[in-house]
Amino acid sequence: MGEVTLTNVSKRFNIRIDGQVQKVNALSHVAFSVADGELVALIGPSGCGKTTALRIIMGLETPTTGQVSVDGVAINGCGYDRGIVFQHAELLPWLTAYENVAFALEMKGVRGAVLKDTAMRYLDLVGLTKSVNRRPYQLSGGMQQRVGIARALAIDPKVLLMDEPFGALDAQTREQMQGELLEIQARTKKTVIFVTHDLDEAVLLADRVVVMRDGRVSEILNVDLPRPRTDIEAIRGMAAYADLRFRLWKSLHAPSVSTQKLESVN
Amino acid sequence: MSAIIDQAAIKSSADEDGFVEPAERKIPKFVLTLISVFVALVLWEIAGRRVNPIFASYPSAIAVAFWELARTGALWSATYDSLRPFVLGYGIAILIGAPLGLLLGRYAVFEALFGIYVTAGFAMPLVALVPLLTLWLGLGFAVKVTIIFLMSVFPICINTWLGVRAVPKSLIEVGRALVAPNSVILRRIVFPATLPYIVAGMKLAIGRAVVAMIIAEFFTAISGLGAIIINSANNFDTATMFVPIVVLVVLAIGLTSFIGFVERKLAPWQAEIAGRNEA
Ligand SMILES: Nc1ncnc2c1ncn2[C@@H]1O[C@H](COP(=O)(O)OP(=O)(O)OP(=O)(O)O)[C@@H](O)[C@H]1O
Ligand SMILES: [Mg+2]
């Protein structure tokens, strides 16, 4: 199980600039729910609140209003039912790739041979078998991000939250990792909420795409492409795929609410 | 570590990937240091010889005095007497200062309650308290340890405290996202992230501990290296007076490099992130 519901979630940050307090409404009345086993993409321009939404679902940030519940129970902080892949990997710099993944498992109470096997399995999955003993600064940005993915997957959460997980990867590795994600998801039926800037990625992976703008949900698109979608070539060739991609593109490029208001005033 | 040049690779001119490692042209850093020290000693010798030996001394005279003290064994027993309270006081300062700093940096309430004493203690002229301390603790070993402890605990504590506050929130969140209890976050995330600051504090504290040791030997039971300084000063034997000073300076430098060495062994990531290990 891993059903996530956001009800009326708002987040306001008070930031201090030169002694003056400014209010930033990062999220305003966000409400959507994600069914168990569903893959949902969050997409929207930079600064629209995607990371904030993900952090609130994770429990790292408390919403100013509203609440998040997982399987009908309101969350209270972080939990092993959710795992997060951060936008900037956030590996512990004094630990090797292996130790970073092992750390997560250890926190969950896994020990001994099981810990070792699990950590190695997930590092293998993200293609880092040869680099397990390197420290983060000895890894490329994309490799670091993959360790972060392995770390989140290793603790086997019901809900996987990923903040631009494949953004730092080259096209080929990205496609490979997208394939892995689809496969893992098909096998484990995890709920996945991921942030992306990539229209193709959103349409390719997601069941639904939540389009955000200025801290609000501006549209939710259903992606009714058949599964499994492991044959990327076939999917990309579909007319429905091109159509969905175009609709998503239009949705992102529609004039924003605030500009519309301004125009109606004039 | 990355710049260690494999001599074999240079001779065979190319490794299996066909790379030729550029030969190291730069003068090693310790050679530069040695040259600098040598020049300073020569200048001191030249200048020192022109001055009345009561007012100053110079390296060759100090070397002779050193030999005298070393031969009779007086120097070694004095050094041993001085180092015992030093090691104990400095050691306790690390064991108390670092954990205290971790708590101050991590827990706002604890900081609000006790931070002010640490700040005050750091600024306090501890020398002024020495007479009082001797009243409480007598003139022996305990008071020396206490003075050394009090002088070195604050720099360690304050550095650690500042270090904890510089730990990126995002690293703490790695622990929080894994539902790690606060104590585990403190031990497994905050402590390693703060280690470079703790080490910097330990290095700063060496200097203060040395000063504290000499103060203690001057103002309590006159003993150890401090006693040699006082006695020879009273006899206008300036060269001999300089011997313990040189010994202390050399010991302090040795200890500082030892701590640096241990840091590079325990926390190699820090130097590598900063790029300090490059050649
Ligand atoms: N800790 C914070 N303090 C103050 N303001 C914040 C904080 N975190 C986010 N914000 C603000 O909230 C808004 C949304 O930020 P968020 O990081 O969620 O955007 P994003 O959609 O993830 O952007 P990007 O695509 O660039 O990662 C921004 O205006 C940002 O300035
Ligand atoms: Mg973001």
XYZ file of C-alpha atoms in Angstrom, chain B:
279
model
C 47.832 10.916 -1.875
C 46.774 11.553 -5.435
C 50.069 13.088 -6.357
C 52.429 10.390 -5.200
C 54.562 9.668 -8.169
C 55.276 6.104 -8.983
C 58.992 5.958 -9.608
C 58.622 2.788 -11.653
C 56.190 4.535 -13.963
C 58.648 7.309 -14.640
C 61.429 4.915 -15.535
C 59.300 2.858 -17.880
C 58.125 6.241 -19.239
C 54.494 5.178 -19.834
C 51.966 3.112 -17.893
C 49.573 0.553 -19.365
C 47.188 3.303 -20.537
C 50.004 4.955 -22.446
C 50.037 7.944 -20.077
C 53.291 9.542 -19.153
C 52.978 11.094 -15.700
C 54.664 14.486 -15.674
C 57.749 14.419 -13.492
C 57.472 16.430 -10.297
C 59.430 19.655 -10.791
C 58.297 21.576 -7.754
C 60.477 21.706 -4.663
C 58.843 19.670 -1.884
C 57.247 21.858 0.790
C 59.321 20.526 3.687
C 62.490 21.547 1.839
C 61.153 25.098 1.610
C 60.418 25.019 5.332
C 63.913 23.724 6.119
C 65.516 26.450 4.012
C 63.424 29.082 5.733
C 64.357 27.777 9.192
C 68.028 27.586 8.268
C 68.097 31.180 7.011
C 66.298 32.372 10.149
C 68.829 30.556 12.376
C 71.773 32.056 10.488
C 70.338 35.561 10.773
C 69.668 35.015 14.477
C 73.215 33.770 14.987
C 74.696 36.821 13.273
C 72.463 39.291 15.083
C 72.671 37.477 18.444
C 76.454 37.519 18.558
C 76.456 41.322 18.445
C 74.377 41.605 21.616
C 75.427 41.264 25.247
C 74.740 37.551 26.095
C 72.705 38.595 29.129
C 70.135 40.353 26.973
C 69.919 37.802 24.200
C 71.356 34.595 22.952
C 72.011 32.872 19.659
C 71.621 29.360 18.253
C 75.172 28.033 18.766
C 75.222 29.154 22.402
C 71.795 27.620 22.942
C 73.018 24.395 21.353
C 75.922 24.244 23.783
C 73.599 24.903 26.734
C 71.256 22.260 25.381
C 74.047 19.732 25.300
C 74.959 20.535 28.906
C 71.377 20.086 30.112
C 70.887 16.967 28.051
C 74.107 15.385 29.261
C 73.268 15.796 32.927
C 69.760 14.493 32.272
C 68.215 17.610 33.855
C 66.461 18.483 30.620
C 64.790 15.106 30.231
C 63.466 14.864 33.752
C 62.190 18.450 33.509
C 60.494 17.699 30.196
C 58.901 14.623 31.689
C 57.667 16.630 34.700
C 56.170 19.234 32.400
C 54.586 16.831 29.956
C 52.685 14.803 32.538
C 50.247 17.568 33.528
C 50.265 18.822 29.940
C 49.097 15.542 28.439
C 46.476 15.016 31.116
C 45.105 18.594 31.084
C 45.072 18.824 27.302
C 43.580 15.347 26.971
C 40.739 16.104 29.368
C 40.163 19.388 27.512
C 39.599 17.450 24.269
C 37.374 14.868 25.944
C 35.194 17.556 27.512
C 35.518 20.427 25.046
C 34.518 18.582 21.892
C 31.359 16.874 23.216
C 30.337 20.087 24.972
C 30.754 22.008 21.710
C 28.680 19.410 19.868
C 25.847 19.796 22.366
C 26.049 23.606 22.312
C 25.860 23.693 18.533
C 23.122 21.118 18.241
C 20.665 22.012 20.984
C 19.415 25.595 21.088
C 18.171 25.317 24.663
C 21.489 23.970 25.862
C 23.213 26.764 23.968
C 20.979 29.398 25.556
C 21.606 27.983 29.014
C 25.360 27.363 28.888
C 26.812 29.050 25.809
C 27.464 32.272 27.679
C 29.815 30.549 30.147
C 31.915 29.137 27.362
C 32.172 32.520 25.658
C 33.039 34.117 28.977
C 35.533 31.407 29.847
C 37.333 31.877 26.557
C 37.770 35.605 27.135
C 38.525 35.342 30.857
C 42.114 36.197 31.909
C 42.789 32.818 33.465
C 46.191 33.897 34.751
C 44.363 36.068 37.249
C 42.662 33.009 38.643
C 45.871 31.092 39.285
C 46.322 32.363 42.881
C 42.759 31.329 43.643
C 43.246 27.930 42.056
C 46.331 27.316 44.188
C 44.281 28.150 47.272
C 41.743 25.523 46.265
C 43.961 22.843 44.852
C 47.359 23.408 46.398
C 50.631 23.695 44.535
C 50.982 20.217 43.131
C 50.007 18.178 40.132
C 46.250 18.809 40.330
C 46.486 22.563 40.033
C 48.779 22.313 37.014
C 46.413 19.962 35.249
C 43.527 22.279 36.060
C 45.249 25.371 34.684
C 46.223 23.594 31.471
C 42.728 22.165 31.153
C 41.054 25.549 31.656
C 43.283 27.266 29.109
C 42.791 24.674 26.378
C 39.185 23.553 26.805
C 37.603 26.764 25.526
C 39.215 27.020 22.086
C 38.342 23.372 21.443
C 34.790 23.851 22.656
C 34.161 27.094 20.767
C 35.587 25.745 17.524
C 33.469 22.630 17.757
C 30.434 24.733 18.549
C 30.991 26.930 15.471
C 31.666 23.826 13.384
C 28.351 22.253 14.302
C 26.535 25.404 13.295
C 28.254 25.296 9.905
C 27.026 21.761 9.121
C 24.703 22.036 6.102
C 21.067 21.451 6.979
C 20.820 19.169 3.964
C 23.186 16.635 5.558
C 21.132 16.580 8.751
C 18.083 15.987 6.594
C 19.654 12.831 5.195
C 19.472 11.502 8.744
C 16.023 12.877 9.382
C 14.684 11.309 6.179
C 16.010 7.987 7.485
C 14.209 8.531 10.800
C 17.527 8.549 12.672
C 17.189 9.574 16.325
C 18.896 12.808 17.366
C 21.690 10.989 19.145
C 22.510 9.038 15.986
C 22.411 12.191 13.846
C 24.811 13.778 16.321
C 27.248 10.852 16.271
C 27.053 9.752 12.664
C 26.438 13.006 10.789
C 27.190 16.083 12.894
C 30.364 14.711 14.462
C 32.148 13.673 11.239
C 31.025 16.866 9.514
C 32.481 18.873 12.413
C 35.731 16.939 12.707
C 37.843 19.489 10.775
C 36.704 22.219 13.181
C 37.433 20.074 16.210
C 40.934 19.420 14.904
C 41.463 23.129 14.238
C 40.408 23.803 17.833
C 42.815 21.157 19.094
C 45.646 22.808 17.178
C 44.784 26.250 18.549
C 44.605 24.798 22.030
C 48.151 23.423 21.869
C 49.591 26.942 22.014
C 47.387 27.912 24.918
C 48.169 24.701 26.751
C 51.911 25.313 26.447
C 51.502 28.824 27.844
C 49.308 27.433 30.617
C 51.910 24.827 31.476
C 54.653 27.414 31.890
C 52.389 29.728 33.866
C 51.526 26.833 36.143
C 55.203 26.052 36.669
C 56.027 29.670 37.407
C 53.238 30.367 39.842
C 52.683 27.050 41.609
C 55.401 24.645 42.688
C 58.299 25.711 40.490
C 59.128 22.628 38.454
C 59.751 21.169 35.050
C 60.854 23.221 32.089
C 59.453 26.366 33.690
C 61.861 25.908 36.596
C 64.827 25.765 34.219
C 63.621 28.996 32.623
C 63.263 30.798 35.954
C 66.496 29.500 37.486
C 68.646 30.316 34.476
C 67.021 33.726 34.089
C 67.863 34.440 37.713
C 71.470 33.453 36.975
C 71.542 35.657 33.857
C 72.247 32.495 31.867
C 70.185 33.507 28.861
C 71.388 30.724 26.600
C 70.226 28.051 29.044
C 66.961 29.900 29.484
C 66.285 29.498 25.795
C 66.741 25.708 25.851
C 63.341 24.840 27.387
C 61.696 27.452 25.190
C 63.125 25.807 22.092
C 62.161 22.374 23.391
C 58.585 23.569 23.965
C 58.339 25.135 20.525
C 59.651 21.970 18.877
C 57.243 19.832 20.908
C 54.318 22.086 19.995
C 55.203 21.954 16.308
C 55.589 18.186 16.519
C 52.244 17.790 18.233
C 50.535 20.048 15.703
C 51.865 18.056 12.777
C 50.970 14.836 14.537
C 47.379 16.021 14.895
C 47.395 17.038 11.234
C 48.683 13.591 10.336
C 45.981 11.872 12.380
C 43.388 14.127 10.765
C 44.506 13.152 7.279
C 44.302 9.500 8.290
C 40.902 9.804 9.982
C 39.334 12.363 7.679
C 41.040 12.267 4.294
C 37.921 13.596 2.569
C 38.353 17.083 3.991
C 41.765 17.728 2.465
C 40.664 16.207 -0.817
C 37.489 18.261 -1.055
C 39.540 21.392 -0.450
C 42.082 20.215 -3.033
C 44.913 20.498 -0.478
C 46.300 17.078 -1.272
C 47.126 18.054 -4.819
C 50.927 18.031 -4.938
